[in-house]
Amino acid sequence: MSLPAMPPPGFDDLSPAEKLDYVQALWERVALHPEAVPALEWHREILAERLAAHRAGQGSSRSWEEARRDLLSRLRAAQR
């Protein structure tokens, strides 16, 4: 699979916010069928290693709620 060499017509005329909205809409369309997205073998290997480490109690993890709170806190601090 190769990426198009050029963005679709009119893309460069969009504001940065409109470009982000466009990209988000594209991602949402792709995400509707995750099974159709090809995964590279080395991605699969890393995921398998990390899952095995998690199941063995190695490394660290936290809930999405904790991670989100931390990210929002960092964002607010950076905006001050």
Short mmCIF file of C-alpha atoms in Angstrom, two decimals:
data_model
loop_
_atom_site.label_atom_id
_atom_site.label_comp_id
_atom_site.label_asym_id
_atom_site.label_seq_id
_atom_site.Cartn_x
_atom_site.Cartn_y
_atom_site.Cartn_z
CA MET A 1 0.00 0.00 0.00
CA SER A 2 1.41 3.39 -0.92
CA LEU A 3 0.35 6.81 0.19
CA PRO A 4 -0.82 9.34 -2.37
CA ALA A 5 1.94 11.73 -3.40
CA MET A 6 -0.36 14.73 -3.11
CA PRO A 7 -3.23 15.60 -0.76
CA PRO A 8 -6.70 15.80 -2.26
CA PRO A 9 -7.59 18.95 -4.22
CA GLY A 10 -8.38 21.87 -1.94
CA PHE A 11 -6.67 20.38 1.11
CA ASP A 12 -3.92 22.99 1.15
CA ASP A 13 -6.55 25.74 1.13
CA LEU A 14 -8.05 24.54 4.42
CA SER A 15 -7.23 26.18 7.73
CA PRO A 16 -5.11 24.16 10.15
CA ALA A 17 -8.24 23.35 12.19
CA GLU A 18 -10.08 22.20 9.06
CA LYS A 19 -7.11 20.03 8.07
CA LEU A 20 -7.17 18.37 11.48
CA ASP A 21 -10.93 17.80 11.19
CA TYR A 22 -10.38 16.24 7.77
CA VAL A 23 -7.64 13.93 9.02
CA GLN A 24 -9.77 12.96 12.04
CA ALA A 25 -12.68 12.12 9.75
CA LEU A 26 -10.37 9.96 7.62
CA TRP A 27 -9.08 8.15 10.68
CA GLU A 28 -12.62 7.49 11.90
CA ARG A 29 -13.46 5.91 8.54
CA VAL A 30 -10.38 3.68 8.69
CA ALA A 31 -11.11 2.74 12.31
CA LEU A 32 -14.56 1.41 11.36
CA HIS A 33 -12.82 -1.69 9.99
CA PRO A 34 -9.62 -2.25 12.00
CA GLU A 35 -9.33 -5.79 10.67
CA ALA A 36 -8.69 -4.35 7.20
CA VAL A 37 -5.70 -2.30 8.36
CA PRO A 38 -2.48 -4.12 7.59
CA ALA A 39 -0.10 -4.58 10.51
CA LEU A 40 3.62 -4.98 9.99
CA GLU A 41 5.16 -8.13 11.44
CA TRP A 42 7.53 -6.21 13.69
CA HIS A 43 4.52 -4.35 15.15
CA ARG A 44 2.92 -7.69 15.97
CA GLU A 45 6.14 -8.90 17.60
CA ILE A 46 6.42 -5.82 19.82
CA LEU A 47 2.77 -6.10 20.84
CA ALA A 48 3.23 -9.79 21.70
CA GLU A 49 6.33 -8.98 23.78
CA ARG A 50 4.57 -6.18 25.66
CA LEU A 51 1.46 -8.26 26.29
CA ALA A 52 3.59 -11.12 27.63
CA ALA A 53 5.47 -8.70 29.92
CA HIS A 54 2.18 -7.24 31.15
CA ARG A 55 0.74 -10.67 31.87
CA ALA A 56 3.95 -11.58 33.74
CA GLY A 57 3.55 -8.49 35.93
CA GLN A 58 6.55 -6.73 34.46
CA GLY A 59 6.54 -3.08 33.54
CA SER A 60 3.83 -0.70 34.54
CA SER A 61 0.38 0.19 33.39
CA ARG A 62 -2.45 2.44 34.44
CA SER A 63 -6.03 3.05 33.55
CA TRP A 64 -7.10 5.39 30.77
CA GLU A 65 -8.65 7.66 33.39
CA GLU A 66 -5.30 8.03 35.19
CA ALA A 67 -3.38 8.60 31.97
CA ARG A 68 -5.95 11.14 30.77
CA ARG A 69 -5.81 13.08 34.06
CA ASP A 70 -2.02 13.18 33.86
CA LEU A 71 -2.01 14.35 30.25
CA LEU A 72 -4.59 17.06 30.92
CA SER A 73 -2.63 18.23 33.95
CA ARG A 74 0.55 18.46 31.89
CA LEU A 75 -1.26 20.32 29.12
CA ARG A 76 -2.71 22.85 31.57
CA ALA A 77 0.70 23.37 33.18
CA ALA A 78 2.32 23.93 29.77
CA GLN A 79 -0.30 26.54 28.86
CA ARG A 80 0.49 28.68 31.91
#
